[in-house]
Amino acid sequence: LDENLALDFIKDFNFSKPIPDLVHKKLWQRFKEYLVIGGLPEVVKTFVDYQEDLFVAIAESRKVQNDLIEGYISDIAKHSGKVNAMHIERIWRNVPLQLSSTHDGSSKRFVFKDVITGIKSYTRMVGAFDWLESSALLIKIPIVNHADHPLLAYSKENIFKMFLFDSGLLGALAKIDPQIVLDYGFGTYQGYYAENFIAQELINIDGRLRNFYSWAEGKAEIEFLRSYGKNIIPLEVKSGWVTKAKSLTSFIQRYKPELQVIFSAQNFSFDAKKSLYKVPLYLLRSFDNYLKLQRCN
């Protein structure tokens, strides 16, 4: 989109002071557009081609997304091998449905019941899950019940969250009206959109060498835990401007992390007394690099 100044700002931001309000508003608008469009090249090109009229650009982009979905379904049928293609398709389509059915602002563990008729157990679906994950069409986030090293030791193979690989296709599959996302009116009841974005960013940063999990202990839940050396840092995700986080307070009391992070729509801030960073969702990648440079280990 030739937003070079905005791009340079993100690359050079040093997390020492708040973002100028006009810049934050500009970046937030582009972020919302990204949630609708996603990152698939053909969709992005369509959006750019029609960008002079936002309504038309989004409508044309959604048409391309729907065509791509049909293409993915055809590819599943062609390349599923010994795995039941219908099972793969049912699971893939079910992920957005399960995400969009949440009403408390965050995603829940994937539920196997009613996804495939007559099958209720993970063991009978594992081949389809593995196929989707290895094809990078889904992002699987293990849920741990204790925050200590190694995190993998506190996870179970059949307890996890699932996200789609592209936020644009998430909206298309779930038939979310793009205007709802652009208005950001979904903040109070569809926080899964923000979580899906964070999952996309983390998987793109880590690749197969992922070091992030979700955490659930009792009634407390943290969307993501991320390892930086010996430190396990909680990453709380809020879809809107409200950043109160009871689960984060519970996590801090139990594990006393070196720092904590809340990603939201708010401008950047840092509370040195609490070692609490509040970071705009669109700055996740930059902030991850910042923490690595700080050698948080």
Tab-separated table of C-alpha atoms in Angstrom:
chain	number	residue	atom	x	y	z
A	1	LEU	CA	0.000	0.000	0.000
A	2	ASP	CA	3.094	2.259	-0.113
A	3	GLU	CA	2.742	2.996	3.601
A	4	ASN	CA	6.499	3.253	3.909
A	5	LEU	CA	6.524	5.810	6.716
A	6	ALA	CA	4.236	3.633	8.817
A	7	LEU	CA	6.352	0.578	8.065
A	8	ASP	CA	9.542	2.397	9.028
A	9	PHE	CA	7.931	3.537	12.265
A	10	ILE	CA	7.085	-0.046	13.225
A	11	LYS	CA	10.588	-1.234	12.389
A	12	ASP	CA	12.277	1.567	14.334
A	13	PHE	CA	9.983	1.816	17.367
A	14	ASN	CA	12.108	1.339	20.501
A	15	PHE	CA	9.399	0.807	23.146
A	16	SER	CA	10.533	3.740	25.256
A	17	LYS	CA	7.443	5.991	25.036
A	18	PRO	CA	3.863	6.005	23.716
A	19	ILE	CA	3.192	6.133	19.994
A	20	PRO	CA	2.037	9.526	18.658
A	21	ASP	CA	-1.749	9.369	18.650
A	22	LEU	CA	-2.156	10.069	14.920
A	23	VAL	CA	0.336	7.326	14.072
A	24	HIS	CA	-1.392	4.855	16.379
A	25	LYS	CA	-4.782	5.596	14.788
A	26	LYS	CA	-3.302	5.146	11.312
A	27	LEU	CA	-1.638	1.856	12.168
A	28	TRP	CA	-4.751	0.615	13.963
A	29	GLN	CA	-6.864	1.270	10.868
A	30	ARG	CA	-4.422	-0.658	8.678
A	31	PHE	CA	-4.367	-3.456	11.255
A	32	LYS	CA	-8.151	-3.810	11.079
A	33	GLU	CA	-7.944	-3.916	7.291
A	34	TYR	CA	-5.336	-6.656	7.579
A	35	LEU	CA	-7.661	-8.721	9.800
A	36	VAL	CA	-10.250	-8.583	7.014
A	37	ILE	CA	-7.884	-9.110	4.081
A	38	GLY	CA	-5.270	-11.439	5.541
A	39	GLY	CA	-1.949	-12.135	3.884
A	40	LEU	CA	-2.663	-14.356	0.890
A	41	PRO	CA	-1.036	-12.711	-2.162
A	42	GLU	CA	-4.032	-12.882	-4.496
A	43	VAL	CA	-6.320	-11.320	-1.888
A	44	VAL	CA	-3.793	-8.612	-1.045
A	45	LYS	CA	-3.341	-7.755	-4.744
A	46	THR	CA	-7.107	-7.469	-5.165
A	47	PHE	CA	-7.352	-5.139	-2.175
A	48	VAL	CA	-4.532	-2.977	-3.522
A	49	ASP	CA	-6.060	-2.846	-7.009
A	50	TYR	CA	-9.370	-1.527	-5.635
A	51	GLN	CA	-8.054	0.454	-2.659
A	52	GLU	CA	-9.457	3.794	-3.836
A	53	ASP	CA	-12.905	2.548	-2.761
A	54	LEU	CA	-12.641	0.623	0.514
A	55	PHE	CA	-16.112	-0.903	0.206
A	56	VAL	CA	-15.409	-2.269	-3.270
A	57	ALA	CA	-11.894	-3.374	-2.309
A	58	ILE	CA	-13.201	-5.463	0.569
A	59	ALA	CA	-16.111	-6.900	-1.404
A	60	GLU	CA	-13.818	-7.979	-4.246
A	61	SER	CA	-11.293	-9.388	-1.773
A	62	ARG	CA	-14.006	-11.489	-0.086
A	63	LYS	CA	-14.932	-12.950	-3.482
A	64	VAL	CA	-11.327	-14.031	-3.984
A	65	GLN	CA	-11.220	-15.494	-0.466
A	66	ASN	CA	-14.330	-17.571	-1.157
A	67	ASP	CA	-12.778	-18.832	-4.404
A	68	LEU	CA	-9.600	-19.749	-2.534
A	69	ILE	CA	-11.598	-21.673	0.068
A	70	GLU	CA	-13.134	-23.780	-2.673
A	71	GLY	CA	-9.662	-24.294	-4.095
A	72	TYR	CA	-8.342	-25.495	-0.740
A	73	ILE	CA	-11.246	-27.934	-0.440
A	74	SER	CA	-10.445	-29.331	-3.888
A	75	ASP	CA	-6.765	-29.661	-2.951
A	76	ILE	CA	-7.667	-31.538	0.219
A	77	ALA	CA	-9.605	-34.064	-1.841
A	78	LYS	CA	-6.671	-34.440	-4.252
A	79	HIS	CA	-3.818	-34.691	-1.765
A	80	SER	CA	-5.251	-36.234	1.401
A	81	GLY	CA	-3.805	-39.657	0.570
A	82	LYS	CA	-4.943	-42.325	3.028
A	83	VAL	CA	-6.577	-39.793	5.357
A	84	ASN	CA	-10.324	-39.331	4.905
A	85	ALA	CA	-10.691	-36.077	2.943
A	86	MET	CA	-14.177	-35.464	4.317
A	87	HIS	CA	-12.825	-35.632	7.874
A	88	ILE	CA	-10.119	-33.114	7.010
A	89	GLU	CA	-12.622	-30.724	5.456
A	90	ARG	CA	-15.084	-31.029	8.370
A	91	ILE	CA	-12.389	-30.214	10.916
A	92	TRP	CA	-11.017	-27.313	8.858
A	93	ARG	CA	-14.455	-25.765	8.477
A	94	ASN	CA	-15.294	-26.418	12.128
A	95	VAL	CA	-12.400	-24.435	13.577
A	96	PRO	CA	-13.865	-21.008	12.640
A	97	LEU	CA	-17.280	-22.183	13.852
A	98	GLN	CA	-15.919	-23.154	17.254
A	99	LEU	CA	-13.929	-19.937	17.529
A	100	SER	CA	-16.915	-17.777	16.597
A	101	SER	CA	-19.167	-19.561	19.102
A	102	THR	CA	-17.264	-18.141	22.095
A	103	HIS	CA	-19.008	-15.366	23.993
A	104	ASP	CA	-16.584	-14.314	26.716
A	105	GLY	CA	-13.887	-12.768	24.575
A	106	SER	CA	-11.453	-15.665	24.284
A	107	SER	CA	-11.121	-18.972	22.473
A	108	LYS	CA	-11.531	-22.321	24.196
A	109	ARG	CA	-10.014	-25.767	23.751
A	110	PHE	CA	-11.100	-27.577	20.629
A	111	VAL	CA	-14.131	-29.817	21.205
A	112	PHE	CA	-14.301	-33.027	19.174
A	113	LYS	CA	-17.978	-33.848	19.694
A	114	ASP	CA	-20.244	-33.300	16.663
A	115	VAL	CA	-17.370	-32.331	14.358
A	116	ILE	CA	-17.557	-35.619	12.476
A	117	THR	CA	-20.732	-37.676	12.697
A	118	GLY	CA	-20.256	-40.812	14.794
A	119	ILE	CA	-16.738	-39.855	15.963
A	120	LYS	CA	-16.146	-38.336	19.393
A	121	SER	CA	-12.548	-39.191	20.241
A	122	TYR	CA	-9.338	-37.435	19.244
A	123	THR	CA	-7.597	-40.724	18.459
A	124	ARG	CA	-9.905	-41.349	15.512
A	125	MET	CA	-9.336	-37.828	14.174
A	126	VAL	CA	-5.606	-37.518	14.799
A	127	GLY	CA	-4.672	-38.294	11.184
A	128	ALA	CA	-6.841	-35.435	9.907
A	129	PHE	CA	-5.461	-33.022	12.513
A	130	ASP	CA	-1.899	-33.983	11.655
A	131	TRP	CA	-2.598	-33.514	7.941
A	132	LEU	CA	-4.039	-30.033	8.476
A	133	GLU	CA	-1.213	-28.988	10.759
A	134	SER	CA	1.544	-30.313	8.492
A	135	SER	CA	-0.136	-28.548	5.559
A	136	ALA	CA	-0.037	-25.303	7.609
A	137	LEU	CA	-3.788	-24.795	7.203
A	138	LEU	CA	-4.323	-24.844	10.967
A	139	ILE	CA	-2.271	-23.710	13.960
A	140	LYS	CA	-2.388	-26.025	16.957
A	141	ILE	CA	-1.654	-24.482	20.367
A	142	PRO	CA	-1.123	-26.988	23.219
A	143	ILE	CA	-2.760	-26.020	26.514
A	144	VAL	CA	-0.540	-26.529	29.575
A	145	ASN	CA	-1.824	-26.852	33.127
A	146	HIS	CA	1.372	-25.645	34.811
A	147	ALA	CA	3.816	-22.908	33.847
A	148	ASP	CA	7.275	-24.355	34.305
A	149	HIS	CA	10.051	-25.756	32.138
A	150	PRO	CA	9.702	-27.774	30.013
A	151	LEU	CA	6.233	-26.521	29.117
A	152	LEU	CA	5.670	-29.459	26.791
A	153	ALA	CA	5.737	-31.790	29.792
A	154	TYR	CA	2.573	-30.135	31.129
A	155	SER	CA	0.551	-30.558	27.949
A	156	LYS	CA	-1.606	-33.403	26.639
A	157	GLU	CA	-1.853	-34.359	22.980
A	158	ASN	CA	-5.655	-34.095	22.918
A	159	ILE	CA	-6.002	-30.769	24.778
A	160	PHE	CA	-5.309	-27.789	22.540
A	161	LYS	CA	-6.660	-24.721	20.788
A	162	MET	CA	-6.902	-24.482	17.026
A	163	PHE	CA	-6.595	-21.369	14.880
A	164	LEU	CA	-6.727	-20.728	11.144
A	165	PHE	CA	-3.548	-19.828	9.284
A	166	ASP	CA	-4.997	-16.614	7.813
A	167	SER	CA	-7.303	-14.067	9.450
A	168	GLY	CA	-8.886	-13.151	6.131
A	169	LEU	CA	-9.969	-16.729	5.459
A	170	LEU	CA	-11.133	-16.983	9.075
A	171	GLY	CA	-13.628	-14.200	8.414
A	172	ALA	CA	-14.689	-15.682	5.096
A	173	LEU	CA	-15.191	-19.200	6.484
A	174	ALA	CA	-17.090	-17.889	9.522
A	175	LYS	CA	-19.052	-15.494	7.263
A	176	ILE	CA	-18.164	-12.500	9.424
A	177	ASP	CA	-19.305	-9.234	7.864
A	178	PRO	CA	-16.081	-7.278	7.176
A	179	GLN	CA	-17.690	-4.065	8.388
A	180	ILE	CA	-17.988	-5.561	11.883
A	181	VAL	CA	-14.226	-6.006	11.953
A	182	LEU	CA	-13.527	-2.557	10.507
A	183	ASP	CA	-15.785	-0.992	13.131
A	184	TYR	CA	-14.050	-3.186	15.700
A	185	GLY	CA	-17.448	-3.739	17.254
A	186	PHE	CA	-16.598	-7.384	17.874
A	187	GLY	CA	-14.258	-6.509	20.731
A	188	THR	CA	-16.484	-7.626	23.574
A	189	TYR	CA	-17.529	-11.008	22.244
A	190	GLN	CA	-15.227	-12.141	19.485
A	191	GLY	CA	-11.746	-11.803	20.928
A	192	TYR	CA	-10.772	-14.968	19.091
A	193	TYR	CA	-10.023	-12.762	16.071
A	194	ALA	CA	-7.230	-11.041	17.966
A	195	GLU	CA	-5.980	-14.376	19.315
A	196	ASN	CA	-5.935	-15.832	15.810
A	197	PHE	CA	-3.761	-12.917	14.687
A	198	ILE	CA	-1.313	-13.464	17.563
A	199	ALA	CA	-1.144	-17.203	16.779
A	200	GLN	CA	-0.383	-16.394	13.129
A	201	GLU	CA	2.397	-14.007	14.086
A	202	LEU	CA	3.995	-16.400	16.564
A	203	ILE	CA	3.948	-19.364	14.201
A	204	ASN	CA	5.518	-17.199	11.499
A	205	ILE	CA	8.228	-16.064	13.900
A	206	ASP	CA	9.004	-19.529	15.257
A	207	GLY	CA	8.155	-21.880	12.404
A	208	ARG	CA	8.434	-25.490	13.502
A	209	LEU	CA	10.645	-24.512	16.434
A	210	ARG	CA	7.689	-23.034	18.275
A	211	ASN	CA	8.005	-22.133	21.941
A	212	PHE	CA	4.547	-20.840	22.794
A	213	TYR	CA	1.587	-22.445	24.530
A	214	SER	CA	-1.756	-21.591	26.077
A	215	TRP	CA	-2.281	-21.923	29.838
A	216	ALA	CA	-5.324	-23.033	31.840
A	217	GLU	CA	-5.228	-23.804	35.551
A	218	GLY	CA	-8.488	-23.901	37.482
A	219	LYS	CA	-10.658	-21.085	36.130
A	220	ALA	CA	-7.677	-18.956	35.138
A	221	GLU	CA	-6.523	-18.852	31.518
A	222	ILE	CA	-3.768	-17.029	29.660
A	223	GLU	CA	-3.992	-16.934	25.868
A	224	PHE	CA	-0.267	-17.486	25.295
A	225	LEU	CA	2.866	-18.333	27.250
A	226	ARG	CA	6.177	-17.702	25.531
A	227	SER	CA	9.652	-18.780	26.579
A	228	TYR	CA	12.524	-16.302	26.477
A	229	GLY	CA	15.514	-18.232	27.753
A	230	LYS	CA	14.709	-19.436	31.253
A	231	ASN	CA	11.792	-17.005	31.598
A	232	ILE	CA	8.195	-17.899	30.801
A	233	ILE	CA	6.316	-14.733	29.902
A	234	PRO	CA	2.494	-14.498	29.892
A	235	LEU	CA	0.990	-12.823	26.823
A	236	GLU	CA	-2.568	-11.732	27.566
A	237	VAL	CA	-4.667	-10.837	24.507
A	238	LYS	CA	-7.516	-8.343	24.638
A	239	SER	CA	-9.458	-7.595	21.481
A	240	GLY	CA	-10.456	-4.045	22.447
A	241	TRP	CA	-9.498	-1.216	24.754
A	242	VAL	CA	-10.349	-2.842	28.106
A	243	THR	CA	-7.225	-4.439	29.562
A	244	LYS	CA	-8.350	-5.690	32.970
A	245	ALA	CA	-7.074	-9.233	33.323
A	246	LYS	CA	-8.043	-11.369	36.319
A	247	SER	CA	-6.310	-14.436	34.930
A	248	LEU	CA	-3.097	-12.494	34.471
A	249	THR	CA	-3.241	-11.430	38.124
A	250	SER	CA	-3.721	-15.073	39.101
A	251	PHE	CA	-0.757	-16.137	36.952
A	252	ILE	CA	1.478	-13.462	38.480
A	253	GLN	CA	0.594	-14.552	42.002
A	254	ARG	CA	1.367	-18.187	41.228
A	255	TYR	CA	4.488	-17.907	39.100
A	256	LYS	CA	5.922	-14.396	39.587
A	257	PRO	CA	7.130	-13.886	35.997
A	258	GLU	CA	9.873	-11.357	35.328
A	259	LEU	CA	7.452	-9.331	33.221
A	260	GLN	CA	3.978	-9.552	31.734
A	261	VAL	CA	2.429	-8.336	28.504
A	262	ILE	CA	-1.081	-7.320	27.486
A	263	PHE	CA	-1.750	-6.953	23.757
A	264	SER	CA	-4.794	-4.819	22.950
A	265	ALA	CA	-6.089	-1.829	20.998
A	266	GLN	CA	-4.445	0.555	23.447
A	267	ASN	CA	-1.372	2.647	22.780
A	268	PHE	CA	1.978	1.444	24.103
A	269	SER	CA	2.782	1.917	27.788
A	270	PHE	CA	5.074	0.398	30.393
A	271	ASP	CA	4.454	0.200	34.131
A	272	ALA	CA	7.912	-0.266	35.635
A	273	LYS	CA	6.521	-0.961	39.104
A	274	LYS	CA	4.505	-3.940	37.835
A	275	SER	CA	6.891	-4.823	34.975
A	276	LEU	CA	3.783	-4.671	32.797
A	277	TYR	CA	3.908	-3.841	29.090
A	278	LYS	CA	0.757	-2.831	27.244
A	279	VAL	CA	1.409	-3.241	23.534
A	280	PRO	CA	-0.803	-2.612	20.478
A	281	LEU	CA	-1.665	-5.874	18.764
A	282	TYR	CA	-0.004	-4.775	15.536
A	283	LEU	CA	3.392	-4.466	17.271
A	284	LEU	CA	3.714	-8.096	18.372
A	285	ARG	CA	6.558	-8.969	16.001
A	286	SER	CA	8.518	-5.830	16.864
A	287	PHE	CA	7.968	-6.395	20.562
A	288	ASP	CA	9.105	-10.005	20.304
A	289	ASN	CA	12.325	-8.797	18.679
A	290	TYR	CA	12.675	-6.161	21.407
A	291	LEU	CA	12.454	-8.777	24.159
A	292	LYS	CA	15.004	-10.964	22.420
A	293	LEU	CA	17.375	-8.008	22.136
A	294	GLN	CA	16.877	-7.326	25.826
A	295	ARG	CA	18.160	-10.870	26.393
A	296	CYS	CA	15.353	-11.713	28.705
A	297	ASN	CA	16.944	-14.912	30.026
